[in-house]
Amino acid sequence: KAGVTQTPRYLIKTRGQQVTLSCSPISGHRSVSWYQQTPGQGLQFLFEYFSETQRNKGNFPGRFSGRQFSNSRSEMNVSTLELGDSALYLCASSAGQFEKLFFGSGTQLSVL
Amino acid sequence: GENVEQHPSTLSVQEGDSAVIKCTYSDSASNYFPWYKQELGKGPQLIIDIRSNVGEKKDQRIAVTLNKTAKHFSLHITETQPEDSAVYFCAATRGAGTSYGKLTFGQGTILTVHP
């Protein structure tokens, strides 16, 4: 079974631009979560989607948004990029609300 | 909200020795505690997890213990091997009212196993 797939693997953007990251969960998994990983703040929860609905949200500004499609694939969008948005963005999926969470390899975003 | 403290931040051992990483959590309602291993250039990989109705769980060379009264849990790796070298993260979540998809992570422990 294929794991969680994230595209693209690397991304370079400039301040003020917007970016969209994509995630395909493990086949059969309906829940997708997004995390931001930085050396200073560690792993921080962004949001979680289940059946196209946002189930949980972390403490990030409104510039960070996401959505989930009917096939469980998910995208996250960051608008008006700031230097501090440079991070590894990780997507994870699970089979249900109280099931194990499996991570993808992430998208490394650099904002110049 | 939940806060998870992890110690030590770095741990260096000789091959064959044991390694122990400790975490404490603040939310007494937390009931699910996974551990992840992250290698360079990869995402976190789930290595073991424990629910609050269990005090200890073992999987070959890896074990996790949970003390709900003290609100701390630990990862034990026995007979360490160089391929165990990685960053290890503990995490916690209350589950009820939310889900296991919303985890609060510790700051990570860089484990180095010297041959």
GROMACS .gro file of C-alpha atoms in nm:
model
  227
    1LYS     CA    1   0.000   0.000   0.000
    2ALA     CA    2   0.141   0.339  -0.094
    3GLY     CA    3   0.209   0.582   0.190
    4VAL     CA    4   0.109   0.945   0.224
    5THR     CA    5   0.224   1.134  -0.086
    6GLN     CA    6   0.305   1.504  -0.081
    7THR     CA    7   0.383   1.726  -0.377
    8PRO     CA    8   0.593   1.914  -0.455
    9ARG     CA    9   0.892   1.798  -0.249
   10TYR     CA   10   1.063   2.139  -0.256
   11LEU     CA   11   0.930   2.487  -0.324
   12ILE     CA   12   1.089   2.830  -0.336
   13LYS     CA   13   0.871   3.139  -0.321
   14THR     CA   14   0.918   3.509  -0.252
   15ARG     CA   15   0.751   3.720   0.013
   16GLY     CA   16   0.396   3.821  -0.069
   17GLN     CA   17   0.329   3.528  -0.301
   18GLN     CA   18   0.089   3.248  -0.226
   19VAL     CA   19   0.148   2.874  -0.238
   20THR     CA   20  -0.060   2.555  -0.259
   21LEU     CA   21   0.065   2.222  -0.129
   22SER     CA   22  -0.092   1.889  -0.213
   23CYS     CA   23  -0.141   1.569  -0.017
   24SER     CA   24  -0.274   1.226  -0.113
   25PRO     CA   25  -0.354   1.013   0.193
   26ILE     CA   26  -0.305   0.640   0.228
   27SER     CA   27  -0.572   0.457   0.031
   28GLY     CA   28  -0.884   0.417   0.244
   29HIS     CA   29  -0.787   0.689   0.492
   30ARG     CA   30  -1.046   0.965   0.521
   31SER     CA   31  -0.878   1.190   0.775
   32VAL     CA   32  -0.595   1.427   0.680
   33SER     CA   33  -0.394   1.648   0.915
   34TRP     CA   34  -0.135   1.915   0.837
   35TYR     CA   35   0.165   2.014   1.049
   36GLN     CA   36   0.436   2.277   1.023
   37GLN     CA   37   0.788   2.180   1.131
   38THR     CA   38   1.058   2.440   1.203
   39PRO     CA   39   1.384   2.418   1.400
   40GLY     CA   40   1.262   2.679   1.645
   41GLN     CA   41   0.898   2.580   1.703
   42GLY     CA   42   0.916   2.209   1.630
   43LEU     CA   43   0.608   2.027   1.503
   44GLN     CA   44   0.292   2.234   1.524
   45PHE     CA   45  -0.062   2.132   1.428
   46LEU     CA   46  -0.224   2.338   1.153
   47PHE     CA   47  -0.560   2.172   1.083
   48GLU     CA   48  -0.739   1.844   1.027
   49TYR     CA   49  -1.000   1.745   0.772
   50PHE     CA   50  -1.243   1.457   0.767
   51SER     CA   51  -1.500   1.394   0.495
   52GLU     CA   52  -1.432   1.735   0.341
   53THR     CA   53  -1.500   1.916   0.673
   54GLN     CA   54  -1.245   2.086   0.895
   55ARG     CA   55  -1.257   1.898   1.225
   56ASN     CA   56  -0.980   2.077   1.416
   57LYS     CA   57  -0.776   2.392   1.373
   58GLY     CA   58  -0.446   2.502   1.529
   59ASN     CA   59  -0.330   2.849   1.627
   60PHE     CA   60  -0.218   2.982   1.293
   61PRO     CA   61  -0.328   3.304   1.119
   62GLY     CA   62  -0.602   3.305   0.859
   63ARG     CA   63  -0.340   3.315   0.583
   64PHE     CA   64  -0.316   2.940   0.633
   65SER     CA   65  -0.611   2.750   0.492
   66GLY     CA   66  -0.689   2.406   0.365
   67ARG     CA   67  -0.950   2.190   0.206
   68GLN     CA   68  -1.027   1.828   0.141
   69PHE     CA   69  -1.182   1.679  -0.168
   70SER     CA   70  -1.435   1.399  -0.201
   71ASN     CA   71  -1.153   1.151  -0.279
   72SER     CA   72  -0.987   1.248   0.055
   73ARG     CA   73  -0.700   1.426  -0.116
   74SER     CA   74  -0.616   1.754   0.056
   75GLU     CA   75  -0.453   2.086  -0.023
   76MET     CA   76  -0.326   2.360   0.201
   77ASN     CA   77  -0.278   2.718   0.092
   78VAL     CA   78  -0.067   2.994   0.241
   79SER     CA   79  -0.134   3.344   0.114
   80THR     CA   80   0.085   3.654   0.143
   81LEU     CA   81   0.393   3.454   0.232
   82GLU     CA   82   0.628   3.578   0.503
   83LEU     CA   83   0.991   3.482   0.566
   84GLY     CA   84   0.880   3.304   0.882
   85ASP     CA   85   0.664   3.067   0.679
   86SER     CA   86   0.977   2.885   0.564
   87ALA     CA   87   0.931   2.535   0.702
   88LEU     CA   88   0.872   2.170   0.631
   89TYR     CA   89   0.499   2.116   0.585
   90LEU     CA   90   0.389   1.768   0.673
   91CYS     CA   91   0.067   1.593   0.582
   92ALA     CA   92  -0.056   1.291   0.774
   93SER     CA   93  -0.350   1.059   0.733
   94SER     CA   94  -0.546   0.818   0.948
   95ALA     CA   95  -0.823   0.567   0.896
   96GLY     CA   96  -1.049   0.726   1.154
   97GLN     CA   97  -1.089   0.968   1.441
   98PHE     CA   98  -0.905   0.750   1.693
   99GLU     CA   99  -0.663   0.570   1.465
  100LYS     CA  100  -0.286   0.591   1.419
  101LEU     CA  101  -0.148   0.889   1.228
  102PHE     CA  102   0.094   0.829   0.939
  103PHE     CA  103   0.306   1.107   0.792
  104GLY     CA  104   0.431   1.185   0.445
  105SER     CA  105   0.784   1.309   0.369
  106GLY     CA  106   0.673   1.670   0.357
  107THR     CA  107   0.710   1.974   0.135
  108GLN     CA  108   1.010   2.195   0.214
  109LEU     CA  109   0.901   2.556   0.157
  110SER     CA  110   1.160   2.832   0.140
  111VAL     CA  111   1.042   3.193   0.135
  112LEU     CA  112   1.299   3.445   0.007
  113GLY     CA  113  -0.391   2.379   2.587
  114GLU     CA  114  -0.170   2.072   2.607
  115ASN     CA  115   0.203   2.115   2.662
  116VAL     CA  116   0.456   1.833   2.618
  117GLU     CA  117   0.810   1.856   2.753
  118GLN     CA  118   1.073   1.613   2.625
  119HIS     CA  119   1.417   1.530   2.768
  120PRO     CA  120   1.700   1.502   2.689
  121SER     CA  121   1.737   1.712   2.375
  122THR     CA  122   2.042   1.508   2.270
  123LEU     CA  123   2.146   1.157   2.369
  124SER     CA  124   2.464   0.978   2.272
  125VAL     CA  125   2.512   0.605   2.342
  126GLN     CA  126   2.738   0.321   2.240
  127GLU     CA  127   2.603   0.044   2.020
  128GLY     CA  128   2.441  -0.221   2.238
  129ASP     CA  129   2.356   0.020   2.521
  130SER     CA  130   2.001   0.119   2.618
  131ALA     CA  131   1.850   0.461   2.552
  132VAL     CA  132   1.569   0.626   2.748
  133ILE     CA  133   1.374   0.936   2.644
  134LYS     CA  134   1.125   1.097   2.882
  135CYS     CA  135   0.821   1.318   2.827
  136THR     CA  136   0.579   1.493   3.056
  137TYR     CA  137   0.238   1.629   2.958
  138SER     CA  138   0.015   1.890   3.116
  139ASP     CA  139  -0.342   1.791   3.019
  140SER     CA  140  -0.469   1.521   3.256
  141ALA     CA  141  -0.737   1.434   2.998
  142SER     CA  142  -0.474   1.320   2.745
  143ASN     CA  143  -0.524   0.953   2.665
  144TYR     CA  144  -0.312   0.868   2.359
  145PHE     CA  145   0.067   0.886   2.342
  146PRO     CA  146   0.253   0.799   2.019
  147TRP     CA  147   0.626   0.806   1.954
  148TYR     CA  148   0.774   0.897   1.617
  149LYS     CA  149   1.119   0.853   1.465
  150GLN     CA  150   1.235   1.103   1.204
  151GLU     CA  151   1.537   1.041   0.982
  152LEU     CA  152   1.705   1.309   0.776
  153GLY     CA  153   1.494   1.412   0.477
  154LYS     CA  154   1.196   1.202   0.582
  155GLY     CA  155   0.869   1.254   0.763
  156PRO     CA  156   0.806   1.123   1.117
  157GLN     CA  157   0.753   0.746   1.131
  158LEU     CA  158   0.526   0.599   1.400
  159ILE     CA  159   0.727   0.345   1.600
  160ILE     CA  160   0.505   0.271   1.899
  161ASP     CA  161   0.202   0.413   2.074
  162ILE     CA  162   0.016   0.363   2.400
  163ARG     CA  163  -0.332   0.442   2.525
  164SER     CA  164  -0.405   0.558   2.879
  165ASN     CA  165  -0.569   0.232   2.984
  166VAL     CA  166  -0.232   0.054   2.944
  167GLY     CA  167   0.077   0.105   3.161
  168GLU     CA  168   0.339  -0.050   2.934
  169LYS     CA  169   0.373  -0.172   2.578
  170LYS     CA  170   0.660  -0.355   2.410
  171ASP     CA  171   0.756  -0.419   2.049
  172GLN     CA  172   1.083  -0.609   2.010
  173ARG     CA  173   1.362  -0.369   2.125
  174ILE     CA  174   1.126  -0.078   2.187
  175ALA     CA  175   0.903  -0.023   2.489
  176VAL     CA  176   0.692   0.262   2.619
  177THR     CA  177   0.579   0.315   2.978
  178LEU     CA  178   0.307   0.548   3.102
  179ASN     CA  179   0.254   0.693   3.449
  180LYS     CA  180  -0.082   0.872   3.443
  181THR     CA  181  -0.055   0.993   3.803
  182ALA     CA  182   0.274   1.168   3.736
  183LYS     CA  183   0.171   1.260   3.381
  184HIS     CA  184   0.482   1.127   3.218
  185PHE     CA  185   0.571   0.860   2.965
  186SER     CA  186   0.901   0.720   2.843
  187LEU     CA  187   1.052   0.546   2.543
  188HIS     CA  188   1.304   0.268   2.607
  189ILE     CA  189   1.526   0.131   2.331
  190THR     CA  190   1.739  -0.170   2.420
  191GLU     CA  191   2.042  -0.311   2.235
  192THR     CA  192   2.076   0.008   2.031
  193GLN     CA  193   2.211  -0.011   1.676
  194PRO     CA  194   2.360   0.263   1.453
  195GLU     CA  195   2.041   0.260   1.245
  196ASP     CA  196   1.850   0.376   1.555
  197SER     CA  197   2.025   0.713   1.515
  198ALA     CA  198   1.752   0.970   1.438
  199VAL     CA  199   1.534   1.235   1.599
  200TYR     CA  200   1.263   1.094   1.826
  201PHE     CA  201   0.942   1.280   1.910
  202CYS     CA  202   0.685   1.207   2.175
  203ALA     CA  203   0.330   1.335   2.138
  204ALA     CA  204   0.004   1.347   2.329
  205THR     CA  205  -0.362   1.414   2.264
  206ARG     CA  206  -0.682   1.396   2.464
  207GLY     CA  207  -0.873   1.222   2.186
  208ALA     CA  208  -1.220   1.280   2.331
  209GLY     CA  209  -1.370   1.599   2.190
  210THR     CA  210  -1.102   1.604   1.924
  211SER     CA  211  -0.914   1.325   1.748
  212TYR     CA  212  -0.579   1.148   1.722
  213GLY     CA  213  -0.507   1.368   1.422
  214LYS     CA  214  -0.444   1.664   1.649
  215LEU     CA  215  -0.123   1.585   1.833
  216THR     CA  216   0.091   1.804   2.058
  217PHE     CA  217   0.457   1.714   2.009
  218GLY     CA  218   0.760   1.737   2.233
  219GLN     CA  219   1.066   1.923   2.107
  220GLY     CA  220   1.249   1.611   1.998
  221THR     CA  221   1.557   1.412   2.105
  222ILE     CA  222   1.854   1.364   1.874
  223LEU     CA  223   1.976   1.010   1.940
  224THR     CA  224   2.323   0.914   1.817
  225VAL     CA  225   2.438   0.553   1.843
  226HIS     CA  226   2.814   0.513   1.804
  227PRO     CA  227   2.940   0.184   1.653
   0.00000   0.00000   0.00000
